XYZ file of C-alpha atoms in Angstrom:
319
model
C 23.021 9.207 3.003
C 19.927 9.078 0.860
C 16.784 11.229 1.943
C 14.102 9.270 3.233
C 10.281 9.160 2.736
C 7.556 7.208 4.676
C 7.311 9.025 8.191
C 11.065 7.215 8.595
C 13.597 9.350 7.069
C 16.439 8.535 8.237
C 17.170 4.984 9.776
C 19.419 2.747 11.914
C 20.076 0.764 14.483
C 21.255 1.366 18.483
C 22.500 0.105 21.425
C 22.454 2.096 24.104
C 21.764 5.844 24.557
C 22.105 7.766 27.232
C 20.024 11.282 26.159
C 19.732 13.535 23.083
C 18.905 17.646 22.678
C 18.380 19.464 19.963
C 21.272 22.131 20.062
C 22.193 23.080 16.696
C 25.503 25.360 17.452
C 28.347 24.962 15.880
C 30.291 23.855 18.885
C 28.908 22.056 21.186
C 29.932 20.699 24.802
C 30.311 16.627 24.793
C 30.704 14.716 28.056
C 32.851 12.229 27.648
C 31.782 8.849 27.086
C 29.299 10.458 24.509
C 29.120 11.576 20.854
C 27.002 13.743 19.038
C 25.456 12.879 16.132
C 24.208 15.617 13.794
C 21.819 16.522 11.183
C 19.772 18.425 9.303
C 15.919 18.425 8.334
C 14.705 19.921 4.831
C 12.291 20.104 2.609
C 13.170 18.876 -1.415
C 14.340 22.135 -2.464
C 16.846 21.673 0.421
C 15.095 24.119 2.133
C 15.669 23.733 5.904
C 12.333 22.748 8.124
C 12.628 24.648 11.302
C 9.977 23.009 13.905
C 10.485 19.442 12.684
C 10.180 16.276 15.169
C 13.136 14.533 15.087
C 12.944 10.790 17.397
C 15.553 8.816 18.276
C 14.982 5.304 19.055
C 16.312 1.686 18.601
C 14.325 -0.862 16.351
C 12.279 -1.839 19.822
C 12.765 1.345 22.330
C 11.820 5.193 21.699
C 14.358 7.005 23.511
C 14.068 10.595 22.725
C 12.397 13.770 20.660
C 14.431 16.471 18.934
C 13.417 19.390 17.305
C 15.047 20.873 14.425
C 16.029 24.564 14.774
C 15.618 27.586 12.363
C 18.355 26.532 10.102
C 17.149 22.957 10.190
C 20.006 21.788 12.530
C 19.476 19.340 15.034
C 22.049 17.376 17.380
C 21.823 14.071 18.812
C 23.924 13.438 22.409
C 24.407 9.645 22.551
C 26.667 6.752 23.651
C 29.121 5.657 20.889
C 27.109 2.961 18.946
C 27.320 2.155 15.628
C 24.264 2.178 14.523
C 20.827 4.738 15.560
C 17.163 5.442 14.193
C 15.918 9.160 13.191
C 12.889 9.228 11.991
C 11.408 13.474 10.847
C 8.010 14.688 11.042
C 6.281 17.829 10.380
C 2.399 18.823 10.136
C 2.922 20.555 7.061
C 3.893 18.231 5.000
C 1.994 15.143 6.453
C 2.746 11.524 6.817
C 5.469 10.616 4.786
C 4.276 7.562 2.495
C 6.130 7.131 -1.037
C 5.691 4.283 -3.583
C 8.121 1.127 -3.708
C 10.192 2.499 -6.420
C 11.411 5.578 -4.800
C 13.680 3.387 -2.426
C 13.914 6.454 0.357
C 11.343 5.397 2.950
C 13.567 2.183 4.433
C 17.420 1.774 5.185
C 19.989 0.665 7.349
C 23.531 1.957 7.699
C 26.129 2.974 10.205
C 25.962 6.410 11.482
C 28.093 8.369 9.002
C 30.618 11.214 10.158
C 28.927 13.962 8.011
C 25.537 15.230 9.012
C 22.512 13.116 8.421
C 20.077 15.272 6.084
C 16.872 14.099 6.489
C 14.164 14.836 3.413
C 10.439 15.549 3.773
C 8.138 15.626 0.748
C 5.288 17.886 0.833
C 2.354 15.830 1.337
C -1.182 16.660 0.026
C -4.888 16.558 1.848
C -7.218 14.085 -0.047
C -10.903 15.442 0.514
C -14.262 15.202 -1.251
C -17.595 13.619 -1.363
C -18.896 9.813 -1.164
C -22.065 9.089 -2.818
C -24.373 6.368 -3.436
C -24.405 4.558 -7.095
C -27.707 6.918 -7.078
C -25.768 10.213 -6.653
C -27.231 10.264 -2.933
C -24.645 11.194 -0.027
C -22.981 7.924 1.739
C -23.755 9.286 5.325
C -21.631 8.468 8.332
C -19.089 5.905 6.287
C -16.150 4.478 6.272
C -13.335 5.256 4.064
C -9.852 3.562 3.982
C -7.034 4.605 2.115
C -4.949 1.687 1.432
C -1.300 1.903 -0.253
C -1.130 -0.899 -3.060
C 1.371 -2.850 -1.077
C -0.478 -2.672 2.262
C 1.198 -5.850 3.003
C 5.342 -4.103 3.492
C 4.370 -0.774 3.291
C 2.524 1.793 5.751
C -0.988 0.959 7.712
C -4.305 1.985 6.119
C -5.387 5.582 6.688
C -9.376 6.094 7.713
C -11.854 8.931 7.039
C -15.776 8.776 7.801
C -18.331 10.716 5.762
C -20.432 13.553 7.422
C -23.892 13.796 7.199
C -23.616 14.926 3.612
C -21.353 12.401 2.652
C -18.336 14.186 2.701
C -14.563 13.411 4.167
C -11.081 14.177 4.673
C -7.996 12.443 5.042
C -5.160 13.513 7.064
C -2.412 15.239 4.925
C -0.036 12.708 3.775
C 2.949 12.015 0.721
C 0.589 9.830 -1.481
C 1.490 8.250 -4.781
C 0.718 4.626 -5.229
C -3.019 4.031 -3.128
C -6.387 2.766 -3.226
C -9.567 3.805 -1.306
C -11.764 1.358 -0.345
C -15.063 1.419 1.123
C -16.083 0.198 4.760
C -13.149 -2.301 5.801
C -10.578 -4.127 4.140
C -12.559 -6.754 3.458
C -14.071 -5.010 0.913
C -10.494 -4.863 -0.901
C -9.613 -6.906 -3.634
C -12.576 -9.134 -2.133
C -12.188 -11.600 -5.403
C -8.382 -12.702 -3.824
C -9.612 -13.275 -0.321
C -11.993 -16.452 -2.149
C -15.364 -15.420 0.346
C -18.379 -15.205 -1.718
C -20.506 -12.098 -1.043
C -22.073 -8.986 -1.412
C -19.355 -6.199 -1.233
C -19.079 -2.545 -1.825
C -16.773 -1.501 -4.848
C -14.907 1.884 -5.839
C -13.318 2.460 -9.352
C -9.531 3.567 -8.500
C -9.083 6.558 -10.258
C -5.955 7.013 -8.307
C -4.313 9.533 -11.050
C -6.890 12.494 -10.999
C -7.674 12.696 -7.194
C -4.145 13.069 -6.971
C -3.813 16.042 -9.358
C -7.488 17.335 -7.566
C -5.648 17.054 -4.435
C -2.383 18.599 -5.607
C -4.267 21.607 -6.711
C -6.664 21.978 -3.699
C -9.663 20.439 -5.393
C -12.409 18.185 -3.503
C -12.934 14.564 -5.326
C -16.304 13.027 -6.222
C -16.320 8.928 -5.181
C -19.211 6.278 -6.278
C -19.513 3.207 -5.002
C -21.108 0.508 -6.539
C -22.450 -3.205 -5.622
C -20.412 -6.150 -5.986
C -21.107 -9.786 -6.046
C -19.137 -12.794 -6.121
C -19.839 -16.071 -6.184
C -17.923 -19.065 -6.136
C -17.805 -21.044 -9.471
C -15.835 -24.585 -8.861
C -14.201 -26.177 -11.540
C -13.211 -29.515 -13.067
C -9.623 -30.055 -14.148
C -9.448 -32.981 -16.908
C -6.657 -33.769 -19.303
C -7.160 -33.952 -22.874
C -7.951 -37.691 -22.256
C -10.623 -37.105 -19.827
C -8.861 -38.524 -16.699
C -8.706 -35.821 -13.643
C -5.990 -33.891 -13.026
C -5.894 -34.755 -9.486
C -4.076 -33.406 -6.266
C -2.297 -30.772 -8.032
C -1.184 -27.077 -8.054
C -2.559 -25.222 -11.335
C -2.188 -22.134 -12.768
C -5.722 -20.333 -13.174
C -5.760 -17.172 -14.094
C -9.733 -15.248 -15.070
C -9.428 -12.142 -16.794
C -13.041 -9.338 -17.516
C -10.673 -6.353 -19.482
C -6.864 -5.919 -20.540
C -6.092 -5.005 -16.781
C -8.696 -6.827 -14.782
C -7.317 -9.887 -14.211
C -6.728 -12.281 -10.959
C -4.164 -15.430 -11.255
C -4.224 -18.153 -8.400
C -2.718 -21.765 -8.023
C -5.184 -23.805 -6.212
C -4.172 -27.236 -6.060
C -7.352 -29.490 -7.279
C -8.674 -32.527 -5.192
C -8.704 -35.965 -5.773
C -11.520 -35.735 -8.224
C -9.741 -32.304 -10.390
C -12.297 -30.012 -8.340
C -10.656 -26.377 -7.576
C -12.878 -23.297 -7.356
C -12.539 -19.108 -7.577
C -14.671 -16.593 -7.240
C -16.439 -14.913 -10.318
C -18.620 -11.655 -10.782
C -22.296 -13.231 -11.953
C -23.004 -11.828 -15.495
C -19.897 -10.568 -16.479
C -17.909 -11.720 -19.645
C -14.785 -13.701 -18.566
C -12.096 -15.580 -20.128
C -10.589 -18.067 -18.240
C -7.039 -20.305 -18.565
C -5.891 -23.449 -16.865
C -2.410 -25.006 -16.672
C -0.308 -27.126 -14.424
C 1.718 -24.680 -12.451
C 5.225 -24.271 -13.734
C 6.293 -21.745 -11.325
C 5.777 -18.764 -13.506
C 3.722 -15.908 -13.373
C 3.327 -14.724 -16.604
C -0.255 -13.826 -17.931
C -0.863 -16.799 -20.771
C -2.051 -14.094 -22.988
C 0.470 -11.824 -23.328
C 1.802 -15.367 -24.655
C -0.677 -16.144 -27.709
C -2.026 -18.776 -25.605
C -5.665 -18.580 -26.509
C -8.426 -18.872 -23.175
C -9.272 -22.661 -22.296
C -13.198 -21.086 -21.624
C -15.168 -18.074 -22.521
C -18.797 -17.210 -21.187
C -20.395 -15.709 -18.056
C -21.859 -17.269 -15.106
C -25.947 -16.438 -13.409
C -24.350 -17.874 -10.105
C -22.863 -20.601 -7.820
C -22.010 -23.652 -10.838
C -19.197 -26.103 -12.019
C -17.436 -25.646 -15.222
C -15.281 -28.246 -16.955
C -11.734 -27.116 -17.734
C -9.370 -29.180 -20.147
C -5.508 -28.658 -19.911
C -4.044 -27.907 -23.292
């Protein structure tokens, strides 16, 4: 059984349970009709965690809470089901989130005659200062942390600013994240196609982590953002529209600053995106294959180049 991250470390499913205690002995009295289910919590030395929150539940009902014992031990008293969810906590090391790749923080198996070890990471606190584009304190804001796949992974985390402008986020396992200003809507704003004034934040996801790791406040800026929406007209290379259908458009402003969508043009070849005003971008347009690969890590040179001042309507010519 794999250790798990994510709050959920160790995870099935269950039909029925009658109780559960957490009484680590060796031997251990069973009525009958029941079976005990065992396990252990540690740390990634495989350390044991005395103290940890064990709970037992189904994927809709919480049924019970363990807690492990000095040697990390913990037993679970429940009706013979194939299947059961055990999910570890502990203050000290936070809320359990992990990135994607680490495969720990989700799974589903039958309940396995050896002991379930359950892993906790040691999470980190995230603290520091939020300040104006001036250098003046951000007062009495709103800080999300938001994991890069907020839409399958854990829910945002929130922090406000004090009077001086500094926060602090709960202690949790971070790796992949961003922090965002104010509400999500804020977030990738460009994607969400709602022209605006919004509040930005450069990720610099890499050092506050290794600030964090060594017990180090962070400094944050935030800095204006405006989008406007730029429509555009799809032609062929013969002039007629390319009309009432799904095209690739991707706009790119630096190597890794890029956005692709496949809006599907009107009758006339009209689409639109949103675009920073004054900002260099280069722009390509195909009909949508299907793929997603980035036309310039092709060769495929940009169908435009320029900035925009605001709200307009650029022509676009297949290739």
């Amino acid at each position: 059984m794999r250790s798990l991250a994510f709050s959920f470390v160790g995870l099935f499913w269950l039909s029925g349970l009658a109780h559960a205690w957490a009484q680590p002995a060796a031997e251990i009295s069973v009525p009958r009709g029941r079976i005990a289910v065992r396990g252990r919590v540690v740390d990634e030395a495989g350390a044991p965690i005395a103290g940890a929150t064990i709970s037992v539940s189904s994927e809709t009902d919480h049924y019970a809470d363990l807690t492990s014992a000095a040697d990390g031990t913990f037993v679970a008293i429940v009706r013979p089901t194939s299947a059961l969810r055990l999910a570890a906590a502990h203050p000290s090391y936070g809320t359990q989130w992990a990135d994607m790749d680490w495969r720990g923080w989700s799974r589903y198996d039958a309940i396995p005659p050896d002991p379930v070890q359950l892993t906790l990471r040691a999470g980190v606190v995230l603290r520091g200062r939020l300040l104006d584009i001036d250098g003046s304190p951000r007062a009495h804001e709103t800080l999300l942390l938001v994991p890069a796949y907020v839409g399958s992974g854990p829910p945002t985390i929130t922090a406000t600013t004090d009077a001086n402008g500094e926060f602090v986020f709960p202690r949790a396992v971070l790796n992949r994240f961003e922090l965002v200003v104010r509400s999500l809507a804020h977030w990738h704003p460009e994607t969400q196609q709602r022209a605006g004034d919004y509040l930005e934040i450069a990720q610099q996801t890499a050092d506050w982590l290794a600030r964090a790791r060594a017990d180090q406040p962070i400094e944050i800026r935030i800095t204006p953002l405006t989008l406007v929406t730029v429509h555009f007209t799809v032609t062929r290379a013969s002039g007629s529209p390319v009309a009432r259908t799904a095209v690739d458009l991707w706009l790119r402003t630096a190597p890794t600053e890029y956005v692709g969508t496949v809006p599907r043009t009107d009758a006339q070849g009209g689409c639109s995106a949103l675009i920073e005003p004054h900002v260099a971008y280069e722009i390509w347009v195909s009909e949508d294959h299907g793929t997603r690969t980035p036309p310039w890590t092709e060769g495929i040179a940009p169908t435009w180049r320029g900035s925009v001042d605001g709200t307009t309507t650029l022509p676009l010519t297949l290739p």
